[in-house]
Amino acid sequence: EPSTFCRAPAVHAAIGARRYARARALLRQHVGYDNLAEWRERDGASDDDDNVRTAALSSADFNSLPYGRHDCDSMPSLFKSLVSTALPMLDAHWGAPSFIVVTGDSSAHIQPVANDTHTAVATVSDALRQYYGPGRVVHAVGNNDLFPNYHAVCYSDDYAAYARAWSDVVPAASRPQFLKSGSYSYVVANGGVRVLSLNTVLYVAGGAETDDDPCGQLAWLRAE
């Protein structure tokens, strides 16, 4: 099936000589496509080169791979297969969970544009909602869910995208804070647990927000 998860003309991932050899073995074993010759031809890299960069596969090649491609998101079909298989296993062994917490990073490390990051996150949340039901999957913002990676700022367009994708768990009362900082408060469906989802990427070293309380997030947390 067509995928919007990895549409970059090339994913430039520098890897060392040892990782290069391992990547070659893994590509052949699990991905079913050996594109190392393309790597060498494109960048003039040798097996001992410490700065090997991956060359792009065509969309047709990428979509034919059952497990996706190194440095890209999993294929949608692979992810949906995982989710649909996990649900009956959970029910059989432990019973249906009251709620599920997804701790972020639903998107790949490297995405070419913000829309691809948002599409990946929405695809994951839509699949989880489909199989586990609305209001049962609580999400947190991860560094890979931001574009660019780790770029957490107040009133990011990323938060607006996820307010739509996670509308079943971001209540109206928390929406202003979520749009401001990517954090929210949600009472799970059975009413027994309040979940506070905190965007801690705001505190990453060297981050864009340098206030002691970026986006007023700690003040909000104390009020909650």
PDB file of C-alpha atoms in Angstrom:
ATOM      1  CA  GLU A   1       0.000   0.000   0.000  1.00  0.00           C
ATOM      2  CA  PRO A   2       1.283   3.516  -0.636  1.00  0.00           C
ATOM      3  CA  SER A   3       3.044   5.057   2.330  1.00  0.00           C
ATOM      4  CA  THR A   4       3.589   8.693   3.242  1.00  0.00           C
ATOM      5  CA  PHE A   5       5.948   7.655   6.032  1.00  0.00           C
ATOM      6  CA  CYS A   6       9.226   8.093   4.155  1.00  0.00           C
ATOM      7  CA  ARG A   7       8.978  10.314   1.113  1.00  0.00           C
ATOM      8  CA  ALA A   8      12.371  12.035   1.353  1.00  0.00           C
ATOM      9  CA  PRO A   9      14.432  11.892  -1.860  1.00  0.00           C
ATOM     10  CA  ALA A  10      17.194  10.520   0.345  1.00  0.00           C
ATOM     11  CA  VAL A  11      17.604   9.865   4.031  1.00  0.00           C
ATOM     12  CA  HIS A  12      21.099  10.941   4.985  1.00  0.00           C
ATOM     13  CA  ALA A  13      22.116   8.778   7.916  1.00  0.00           C
ATOM     14  CA  ALA A  14      25.830   8.782   8.658  1.00  0.00           C
ATOM     15  CA  ILE A  15      26.963   5.459  10.089  1.00  0.00           C
ATOM     16  CA  GLY A  16      30.409   4.157  11.022  1.00  0.00           C
ATOM     17  CA  ALA A  17      32.203   1.247   9.399  1.00  0.00           C
ATOM     18  CA  ARG A  18      31.079  -1.283  12.036  1.00  0.00           C
ATOM     19  CA  ARG A  19      27.463  -0.151  11.879  1.00  0.00           C
ATOM     20  CA  TYR A  20      27.683  -0.206   8.100  1.00  0.00           C
ATOM     21  CA  ALA A  21      28.566  -3.902   8.081  1.00  0.00           C
ATOM     22  CA  ARG A  22      25.751  -4.676  10.511  1.00  0.00           C
ATOM     23  CA  ALA A  23      23.288  -2.578   8.517  1.00  0.00           C
ATOM     24  CA  ARG A  24      24.202  -4.543   5.385  1.00  0.00           C
ATOM     25  CA  ALA A  25      23.481  -7.842   7.129  1.00  0.00           C
ATOM     26  CA  LEU A  26      20.211  -6.595   8.590  1.00  0.00           C
ATOM     27  CA  LEU A  27      19.050  -5.178   5.266  1.00  0.00           C
ATOM     28  CA  ARG A  28      19.631  -8.482   3.544  1.00  0.00           C
ATOM     29  CA  GLN A  29      18.082 -10.546   6.333  1.00  0.00           C
ATOM     30  CA  HIS A  30      15.000  -8.504   7.287  1.00  0.00           C
ATOM     31  CA  VAL A  31      14.262  -5.911   4.637  1.00  0.00           C
ATOM     32  CA  GLY A  32      14.788  -8.099   1.614  1.00  0.00           C
ATOM     33  CA  TYR A  33      16.594  -5.452  -0.420  1.00  0.00           C
ATOM     34  CA  ASP A  34      20.325  -4.852  -0.562  1.00  0.00           C
ATOM     35  CA  ASN A  35      20.914  -1.234  -1.570  1.00  0.00           C
ATOM     36  CA  LEU A  36      24.543  -1.040  -0.462  1.00  0.00           C
ATOM     37  CA  ALA A  37      25.680  -0.887  -4.057  1.00  0.00           C
ATOM     38  CA  GLU A  38      23.496   2.187  -4.436  1.00  0.00           C
ATOM     39  CA  TRP A  39      25.096   3.712  -1.357  1.00  0.00           C
ATOM     40  CA  ARG A  40      28.586   3.245  -2.768  1.00  0.00           C
ATOM     41  CA  GLU A  41      27.631   4.405  -6.253  1.00  0.00           C
ATOM     42  CA  ARG A  42      25.845   7.521  -4.971  1.00  0.00           C
ATOM     43  CA  ASP A  43      28.409   8.708  -2.447  1.00  0.00           C
ATOM     44  CA  GLY A  44      31.582   6.931  -3.482  1.00  0.00           C
ATOM     45  CA  ALA A  45      31.661   5.155  -0.127  1.00  0.00           C
ATOM     46  CA  SER A  46      33.682   2.054   0.545  1.00  0.00           C
ATOM     47  CA  ASP A  47      33.137  -0.665   3.128  1.00  0.00           C
ATOM     48  CA  ASP A  48      35.593   1.155   5.389  1.00  0.00           C
ATOM     49  CA  ASP A  49      34.105   4.587   4.897  1.00  0.00           C
ATOM     50  CA  ASP A  50      33.052   6.160   8.204  1.00  0.00           C
ATOM     51  CA  ASN A  51      30.460   8.402   6.555  1.00  0.00           C
ATOM     52  CA  VAL A  52      28.235   6.184   4.453  1.00  0.00           C
ATOM     53  CA  ARG A  53      24.948   7.780   3.410  1.00  0.00           C
ATOM     54  CA  THR A  54      21.879   5.930   2.280  1.00  0.00           C
ATOM     55  CA  ALA A  55      20.523   6.334  -1.213  1.00  0.00           C
ATOM     56  CA  ALA A  56      16.815   6.635  -1.880  1.00  0.00           C
ATOM     57  CA  LEU A  57      14.659   3.768  -2.991  1.00  0.00           C
ATOM     58  CA  SER A  58      11.902   4.576  -5.421  1.00  0.00           C
ATOM     59  CA  SER A  59       8.353   4.631  -4.057  1.00  0.00           C
ATOM     60  CA  ALA A  60       7.634   1.371  -5.870  1.00  0.00           C
ATOM     61  CA  ASP A  61      10.670  -0.312  -4.281  1.00  0.00           C
ATOM     62  CA  PHE A  62       9.858   1.015  -0.821  1.00  0.00           C
ATOM     63  CA  ASN A  63       6.212  -0.031  -0.942  1.00  0.00           C
ATOM     64  CA  SER A  64       7.188  -3.550  -2.015  1.00  0.00           C
ATOM     65  CA  LEU A  65       9.192  -4.156   1.165  1.00  0.00           C
ATOM     66  CA  PRO A  66       7.172  -5.980   3.841  1.00  0.00           C
ATOM     67  CA  TYR A  67       9.085  -4.406   6.747  1.00  0.00           C
ATOM     68  CA  GLY A  68       9.699  -0.921   5.372  1.00  0.00           C
ATOM     69  CA  ARG A  69      13.107   0.652   5.167  1.00  0.00           C
ATOM     70  CA  HIS A  70      15.949   1.507   7.543  1.00  0.00           C
ATOM     71  CA  ASP A  71      15.566   5.039   9.021  1.00  0.00           C
ATOM     72  CA  CYS A  72      11.902   5.222   7.999  1.00  0.00           C
ATOM     73  CA  ASP A  73       8.658   4.473   9.798  1.00  0.00           C
ATOM     74  CA  SER A  74       7.260   0.965   9.693  1.00  0.00           C
ATOM     75  CA  MET A  75       4.906   0.299   6.834  1.00  0.00           C
ATOM     76  CA  PRO A  76       1.284   1.092   7.791  1.00  0.00           C
ATOM     77  CA  SER A  77       0.289  -2.497   7.033  1.00  0.00           C
ATOM     78  CA  LEU A  78       2.982  -3.827   9.385  1.00  0.00           C
ATOM     79  CA  PHE A  79       1.939  -1.518  12.223  1.00  0.00           C
ATOM     80  CA  LYS A  80      -1.764  -2.306  11.810  1.00  0.00           C
ATOM     81  CA  SER A  81      -0.966  -6.017  11.830  1.00  0.00           C
ATOM     82  CA  LEU A  82       0.883  -5.580  15.138  1.00  0.00           C
ATOM     83  CA  VAL A  83      -1.974  -3.666  16.758  1.00  0.00           C
ATOM     84  CA  SER A  84      -4.680  -6.048  15.583  1.00  0.00           C
ATOM     85  CA  THR A  85      -2.680  -9.039  16.823  1.00  0.00           C
ATOM     86  CA  ALA A  86      -1.898  -7.514  20.224  1.00  0.00           C
ATOM     87  CA  LEU A  87      -5.536  -6.868  21.153  1.00  0.00           C
ATOM     88  CA  PRO A  88      -6.731 -10.516  21.306  1.00  0.00           C
ATOM     89  CA  MET A  89      -3.489 -11.479  23.088  1.00  0.00           C
ATOM     90  CA  LEU A  90      -4.135  -8.847  25.775  1.00  0.00           C
ATOM     91  CA  ASP A  91      -7.726  -9.948  26.182  1.00  0.00           C
ATOM     92  CA  ALA A  92      -6.781 -13.620  26.378  1.00  0.00           C
ATOM     93  CA  HIS A  93      -4.045 -13.249  28.996  1.00  0.00           C
ATOM     94  CA  TRP A  94      -4.989 -10.225  31.110  1.00  0.00           C
ATOM     95  CA  GLY A  95      -8.371  -9.003  29.949  1.00  0.00           C
ATOM     96  CA  ALA A  96      -9.068  -5.754  28.170  1.00  0.00           C
ATOM     97  CA  PRO A  97      -6.943  -2.899  29.573  1.00  0.00           C
ATOM     98  CA  SER A  98      -8.770   0.028  31.154  1.00  0.00           C
ATOM     99  CA  PHE A  99      -6.547   2.386  29.211  1.00  0.00           C
ATOM    100  CA  ILE A 100      -3.247   2.437  27.328  1.00  0.00           C
ATOM    101  CA  VAL A 101      -0.482   5.041  27.536  1.00  0.00           C
ATOM    102  CA  VAL A 102       1.584   5.769  24.423  1.00  0.00           C
ATOM    103  CA  THR A 103       4.728   7.569  25.545  1.00  0.00           C
ATOM    104  CA  GLY A 104       5.518   9.296  22.258  1.00  0.00           C
ATOM    105  CA  ASP A 105       7.822   8.844  19.272  1.00  0.00           C
ATOM    106  CA  SER A 106       5.139   7.603  16.895  1.00  0.00           C
ATOM    107  CA  SER A 107       7.112   9.116  14.005  1.00  0.00           C
ATOM    108  CA  ALA A 108      10.556   8.345  12.612  1.00  0.00           C
ATOM    109  CA  HIS A 109      13.662  10.291  13.651  1.00  0.00           C
ATOM    110  CA  ILE A 110      14.084  11.970  10.288  1.00  0.00           C
ATOM    111  CA  GLN A 111      11.138  13.307   8.322  1.00  0.00           C
ATOM    112  CA  PRO A 112      11.490  15.659   5.336  1.00  0.00           C
ATOM    113  CA  VAL A 113       8.530  17.923   6.169  1.00  0.00           C
ATOM    114  CA  ALA A 114       6.263  18.565   9.155  1.00  0.00           C
ATOM    115  CA  ASN A 115       3.231  17.109   7.401  1.00  0.00           C
ATOM    116  CA  ASP A 116       4.918  13.690   7.197  1.00  0.00           C
ATOM    117  CA  THR A 117       5.570  13.776  10.939  1.00  0.00           C
ATOM    118  CA  HIS A 118       1.947  14.694  11.620  1.00  0.00           C
ATOM    119  CA  THR A 119       0.685  12.024   9.209  1.00  0.00           C
ATOM    120  CA  ALA A 120       2.733   9.331  10.941  1.00  0.00           C
ATOM    121  CA  VAL A 121       1.425  10.300  14.386  1.00  0.00           C
ATOM    122  CA  ALA A 122      -2.172  10.511  13.147  1.00  0.00           C
ATOM    123  CA  THR A 123      -1.892   7.118  11.439  1.00  0.00           C
ATOM    124  CA  VAL A 124      -0.684   5.502  14.660  1.00  0.00           C
ATOM    125  CA  SER A 125      -3.347   7.143  16.823  1.00  0.00           C
ATOM    126  CA  ASP A 126      -6.115   6.330  14.324  1.00  0.00           C
ATOM    127  CA  ALA A 127      -5.119   2.655  14.260  1.00  0.00           C
ATOM    128  CA  LEU A 128      -4.960   2.432  18.052  1.00  0.00           C
ATOM    129  CA  ARG A 129      -8.332   4.143  18.373  1.00  0.00           C
ATOM    130  CA  GLN A 130      -9.834   1.788  15.818  1.00  0.00           C
ATOM    131  CA  TYR A 131      -8.727  -1.351  17.646  1.00  0.00           C
ATOM    132  CA  TYR A 132      -8.887  -0.256  21.301  1.00  0.00           C
ATOM    133  CA  GLY A 133     -11.746   2.226  21.161  1.00  0.00           C
ATOM    134  CA  PRO A 134     -11.979   6.018  21.596  1.00  0.00           C
ATOM    135  CA  GLY A 135     -10.870   7.522  24.887  1.00  0.00           C
ATOM    136  CA  ARG A 136      -8.774   4.504  25.889  1.00  0.00           C
ATOM    137  CA  VAL A 137      -5.389   5.455  24.413  1.00  0.00           C
ATOM    138  CA  VAL A 138      -3.645   8.382  26.124  1.00  0.00           C
ATOM    139  CA  HIS A 139      -0.738   9.940  24.231  1.00  0.00           C
ATOM    140  CA  ALA A 140       2.339  11.946  25.174  1.00  0.00           C
ATOM    141  CA  VAL A 141       4.466  14.100  22.883  1.00  0.00           C
ATOM    142  CA  GLY A 142       7.850  12.554  22.093  1.00  0.00           C
ATOM    143  CA  ASN A 143      10.884  14.226  20.586  1.00  0.00           C
ATOM    144  CA  ASN A 144      10.357  12.426  17.267  1.00  0.00           C
ATOM    145  CA  ASP A 145       6.790  13.724  17.110  1.00  0.00           C
ATOM    146  CA  LEU A 146       8.125  17.268  16.771  1.00  0.00           C
ATOM    147  CA  PHE A 147       9.387  18.857  13.582  1.00  0.00           C
ATOM    148  CA  PRO A 148      12.262  19.232  13.462  1.00  0.00           C
ATOM    149  CA  ASN A 149      13.187  16.509  15.930  1.00  0.00           C
ATOM    150  CA  TYR A 150      13.489  17.865  19.520  1.00  0.00           C
ATOM    151  CA  HIS A 151      12.248  21.310  18.456  1.00  0.00           C
ATOM    152  CA  ALA A 152       9.775  22.005  21.276  1.00  0.00           C
ATOM    153  CA  VAL A 153       8.436  25.566  21.420  1.00  0.00           C
ATOM    154  CA  CYS A 154       5.323  27.256  22.787  1.00  0.00           C
ATOM    155  CA  TYR A 155       2.349  27.216  20.429  1.00  0.00           C
ATOM    156  CA  SER A 156       3.977  24.828  17.975  1.00  0.00           C
ATOM    157  CA  ASP A 157       2.020  23.800  14.885  1.00  0.00           C
ATOM    158  CA  ASP A 158       2.751  20.233  15.999  1.00  0.00           C
ATOM    159  CA  TYR A 159       0.488  20.633  19.040  1.00  0.00           C
ATOM    160  CA  ALA A 160      -2.353  21.930  16.871  1.00  0.00           C
ATOM    161  CA  ALA A 161      -2.029  18.875  14.630  1.00  0.00           C
ATOM    162  CA  TYR A 162      -2.113  16.499  17.592  1.00  0.00           C
ATOM    163  CA  ALA A 163      -5.022  18.298  19.236  1.00  0.00           C
ATOM    164  CA  ARG A 164      -6.956  17.113  16.192  1.00  0.00           C
ATOM    165  CA  ALA A 165      -5.398  13.638  16.076  1.00  0.00           C
ATOM    166  CA  TRP A 166      -5.953  13.065  19.822  1.00  0.00           C
ATOM    167  CA  SER A 167      -9.262  14.884  20.133  1.00  0.00           C
ATOM    168  CA  ASP A 168     -10.860  11.976  22.003  1.00  0.00           C
ATOM    169  CA  VAL A 169      -8.407  12.353  24.924  1.00  0.00           C
ATOM    170  CA  VAL A 170      -7.523  16.071  24.867  1.00  0.00           C
ATOM    171  CA  PRO A 171     -10.618  17.576  26.539  1.00  0.00           C
ATOM    172  CA  ALA A 172     -11.858  21.096  25.924  1.00  0.00           C
ATOM    173  CA  ALA A 173     -10.672  22.196  29.369  1.00  0.00           C
ATOM    174  CA  SER A 174      -7.081  21.181  28.558  1.00  0.00           C
ATOM    175  CA  ARG A 175      -7.036  22.284  24.947  1.00  0.00           C
ATOM    176  CA  PRO A 176      -5.639  25.813  25.595  1.00  0.00           C
ATOM    177  CA  GLN A 177      -2.697  24.394  27.546  1.00  0.00           C
ATOM    178  CA  PHE A 178      -2.155  21.642  25.007  1.00  0.00           C
ATOM    179  CA  LEU A 179      -2.015  24.142  22.157  1.00  0.00           C
ATOM    180  CA  LYS A 180       0.468  26.167  24.206  1.00  0.00           C
ATOM    181  CA  SER A 181       2.793  23.467  25.543  1.00  0.00           C
ATOM    182  CA  GLY A 182       1.728  20.030  24.308  1.00  0.00           C
ATOM    183  CA  SER A 183       0.502  18.945  27.752  1.00  0.00           C
ATOM    184  CA  TYR A 184      -2.972  18.016  28.926  1.00  0.00           C
ATOM    185  CA  SER A 185      -5.040  16.389  31.656  1.00  0.00           C
ATOM    186  CA  TYR A 186      -7.449  13.560  30.931  1.00  0.00           C
ATOM    187  CA  VAL A 187      -9.719  11.416  33.105  1.00  0.00           C
ATOM    188  CA  VAL A 188      -9.904   7.924  31.627  1.00  0.00           C
ATOM    189  CA  ALA A 189     -13.262   6.499  30.637  1.00  0.00           C
ATOM    190  CA  ASN A 190     -13.954   4.648  33.881  1.00  0.00           C
ATOM    191  CA  GLY A 191     -13.379   7.865  35.844  1.00  0.00           C
ATOM    192  CA  GLY A 192     -10.945   6.260  38.267  1.00  0.00           C
ATOM    193  CA  VAL A 193      -7.657   7.728  37.047  1.00  0.00           C
ATOM    194  CA  ARG A 194      -6.563  11.198  35.983  1.00  0.00           C
ATOM    195  CA  VAL A 195      -3.633  11.116  33.563  1.00  0.00           C
ATOM    196  CA  LEU A 196      -1.364  14.156  33.260  1.00  0.00           C
ATOM    197  CA  SER A 197       0.509  14.086  29.974  1.00  0.00           C
ATOM    198  CA  LEU A 198       3.553  16.374  30.275  1.00  0.00           C
ATOM    199  CA  ASN A 199       5.676  17.513  27.333  1.00  0.00           C
ATOM    200  CA  THR A 200       9.166  17.140  28.807  1.00  0.00           C
ATOM    201  CA  VAL A 201      10.878  17.806  25.459  1.00  0.00           C
ATOM    202  CA  LEU A 202      10.585  21.482  26.430  1.00  0.00           C
ATOM    203  CA  TYR A 203      13.389  20.886  28.948  1.00  0.00           C
ATOM    204  CA  VAL A 204      15.900  19.305  26.576  1.00  0.00           C
ATOM    205  CA  ALA A 205      19.431  20.663  26.823  1.00  0.00           C
ATOM    206  CA  GLY A 206      19.951  23.436  24.290  1.00  0.00           C
ATOM    207  CA  GLY A 207      16.233  23.705  23.622  1.00  0.00           C
ATOM    208  CA  ALA A 208      14.524  26.728  22.110  1.00  0.00           C
ATOM    209  CA  GLU A 209      12.607  27.655  25.277  1.00  0.00           C
ATOM    210  CA  THR A 210      14.920  28.964  28.004  1.00  0.00           C
ATOM    211  CA  ASP A 211      12.474  30.223  30.673  1.00  0.00           C
ATOM    212  CA  ASP A 212      12.478  28.585  34.091  1.00  0.00           C
ATOM    213  CA  ASP A 213       8.905  27.523  33.379  1.00  0.00           C
ATOM    214  CA  PRO A 214       8.607  27.182  29.593  1.00  0.00           C
ATOM    215  CA  CYS A 215       5.091  27.780  28.300  1.00  0.00           C
ATOM    216  CA  GLY A 216       3.815  28.031  31.885  1.00  0.00           C
ATOM    217  CA  GLN A 217       3.788  24.260  32.029  1.00  0.00           C
ATOM    218  CA  LEU A 218       4.853  23.826  35.669  1.00  0.00           C
ATOM    219  CA  ALA A 219       2.313  26.402  36.850  1.00  0.00           C
ATOM    220  CA  TRP A 220      -0.349  24.471  34.958  1.00  0.00           C
ATOM    221  CA  LEU A 221       0.841  21.202  36.495  1.00  0.00           C
ATOM    222  CA  ARG A 222       0.644  22.621  40.029  1.00  0.00           C
ATOM    223  CA  ALA A 223      -2.880  23.870  39.342  1.00  0.00           C
ATOM    224  CA  GLU A 224      -3.938  20.457  38.135  1.00  0.00           C
TER     225      GLU A 224
END
